[in-house]
Amino acid sequence: MTAPSERAPTPGGTDRGLSTVRTLLVALLVLGGSVGGAFALGVVGAPSVVGVENRFGEVTNETTTIESDLQVNNPNPIGVSLGGTTIDYGVSMNDVSMASGTKEGVSVGTGNTSVPFTTELDNSRIPAWWVTHVRNGEHTDLRVDATATSSLVGQSYTTQVSRDVNTSVIEAFRTDEPKPLNASSPVVSDPVLILERTEAEWGTVNEERTEIGMTLHLHNPKAYPIVVSEIGYDIYMNNITMGSGEAARTTTIGPGETVAVEATTVIRTGTLDEWWVSHLRRNQVTDLRMPFYLVIDLSNGGGGEQRIELDSYERTIETDVFGTKPADSGVDTGSNGSSDGDGSTDGSTDGTPTDTPTGTPTPSSTPTATPTATPTATPTSTPTGTTTDDGGLF
């Protein structure tokens, strides 16, 4: 039996194998370069921010944490994990920059990926925002800007989402139903005056003081003149003293006459950051209370000088800054909000005041306006060809 012969090595076989490996490596490198080139040329899409979801996190006396989920869309069939991918995020209110943040080295899969993001709002910025809010008719344009930038492809894509935040705080200082004012004096019958209605308008507003011009329409039902010599007040928001004072202004109201008595109340703007903390900790709910009094002279009726305590004006003011706060507005320590970069926002900012006057007699004050929020998201995706720096956040 003849032993099988071994096949002799083919000359040049080792070289051909190495050549094949080298060819594959070159092909992979060329493919990688092609993908990078495609990114640069726009043939393959670069990741972009398409939506933003916001909610309030921890609130301290100094800062407010805003927790956000950015929806990043990667239109490519492969994931992207590059150290050169950066997301800049900012929020402003009426063009007042409230906070900002940057996240680098973002990794995204194919399709949409949620990227968690945290920024810090400096509570000391609240008074500056408040001034713009009141001067703008209690209206705020809340704007969220998110920019995704890739140093590899040299392009940036920006999404901007806007929503309107409206309140009606001034309504808390208005009444339109008569309220009898009693002296509870043994020598003078009640009521001694009737507060027919109260008007209120914003006055001077700056970072030191917020003025409210109030007009009290007082009717004298007596057969003799009554002199009003002083009006005093206190303003509380979530039991925080926001302002107090008194106005010594002598006004004589003739028998059967109705006279408009003017008084200016003042909120200390600098205390609004303290109020802001309480507002968020109570799930964006504020209980506003304003007790005030009149000092009147009833000498013509045999009663002398009397101090009359008026029933407190009380109003519940509720907001929903980011737009999707749960319907249950009970006291809580956070609220959620989301806005989509496709041009829509979820939820609405409510600021509906609720009248809850206390004391006897019980007044009935009906708010004449209900604050609403109109979402006006306007996303844009603009390749700029350069790295952008986006700053600002509420």
mmCIF file with all atom_site columns, C-alpha atoms in Angstrom, residues 47 74-83 85 105-111:
data_model
loop_
_atom_site.group_PDB
_atom_site.id
_atom_site.type_symbol
_atom_site.label_atom_id
_atom_site.label_alt_id
_atom_site.label_comp_id
_atom_site.label_asym_id
_atom_site.label_entity_id
_atom_site.label_seq_id
_atom_site.pdbx_PDB_ins_code
_atom_site.Cartn_x
_atom_site.Cartn_y
_atom_site.Cartn_z
_atom_site.occupancy
_atom_site.B_iso_or_equiv
_atom_site.pdbx_formal_charge
_atom_site.auth_seq_id
_atom_site.auth_comp_id
_atom_site.auth_asym_id
_atom_site.auth_atom_id
_atom_site.pdbx_PDB_model_num
ATOM 1  C CA . PRO A 1 47  ? -27.764 63.390 16.109 1.00 0.00 ? 47  PRO A CA 1
ATOM 2  C CA . ASN A 1 74  ? -29.870 59.481 15.853 1.00 0.00 ? 74  ASN A CA 1
ATOM 3  C CA . PRO A 1 75  ? -31.083 58.819 12.274 1.00 0.00 ? 75  PRO A CA 1
ATOM 4  C CA . ASN A 1 76  ? -28.213 56.439 11.519 1.00 0.00 ? 76  ASN A CA 1
ATOM 5  C CA . PRO A 1 77  ? -28.328 52.620 11.538 1.00 0.00 ? 77  PRO A CA 1
ATOM 6  C CA . ILE A 1 78  ? -25.525 52.505 14.104 1.00 0.00 ? 78  ILE A CA 1
ATOM 7  C CA . GLY A 1 79  ? -25.134 54.042 17.554 1.00 0.00 ? 79  GLY A CA 1
ATOM 8  C CA . VAL A 1 80  ? -22.893 56.996 18.218 1.00 0.00 ? 80  VAL A CA 1
ATOM 9  C CA . SER A 1 81  ? -20.553 57.169 21.181 1.00 0.00 ? 81  SER A CA 1
ATOM 10 C CA . LEU A 1 82  ? -18.077 59.961 20.688 1.00 0.00 ? 82  LEU A CA 1
ATOM 11 C CA . GLY A 1 83  ? -16.212 62.050 23.195 1.00 0.00 ? 83  GLY A CA 1
ATOM 12 C CA . THR A 1 85  ? -20.523 64.985 21.156 1.00 0.00 ? 85  THR A CA 1
ATOM 13 C CA . GLY A 1 105 ? -19.354 62.563 25.764 1.00 0.00 ? 105 GLY A CA 1
ATOM 14 C CA . VAL A 1 106 ? -22.979 61.713 25.016 1.00 0.00 ? 106 VAL A CA 1
ATOM 15 C CA . SER A 1 107 ? -23.710 58.162 23.818 1.00 0.00 ? 107 SER A CA 1
ATOM 16 C CA . VAL A 1 108 ? -26.863 57.588 21.773 1.00 0.00 ? 108 VAL A CA 1
ATOM 17 C CA . GLY A 1 109 ? -28.256 54.495 20.099 1.00 0.00 ? 109 GLY A CA 1
ATOM 18 C CA . THR A 1 110 ? -30.229 54.395 16.890 1.00 0.00 ? 110 THR A CA 1
ATOM 19 C CA . GLY A 1 111 ? -33.534 56.248 16.834 1.00 0.00 ? 111 GLY A CA 1
#
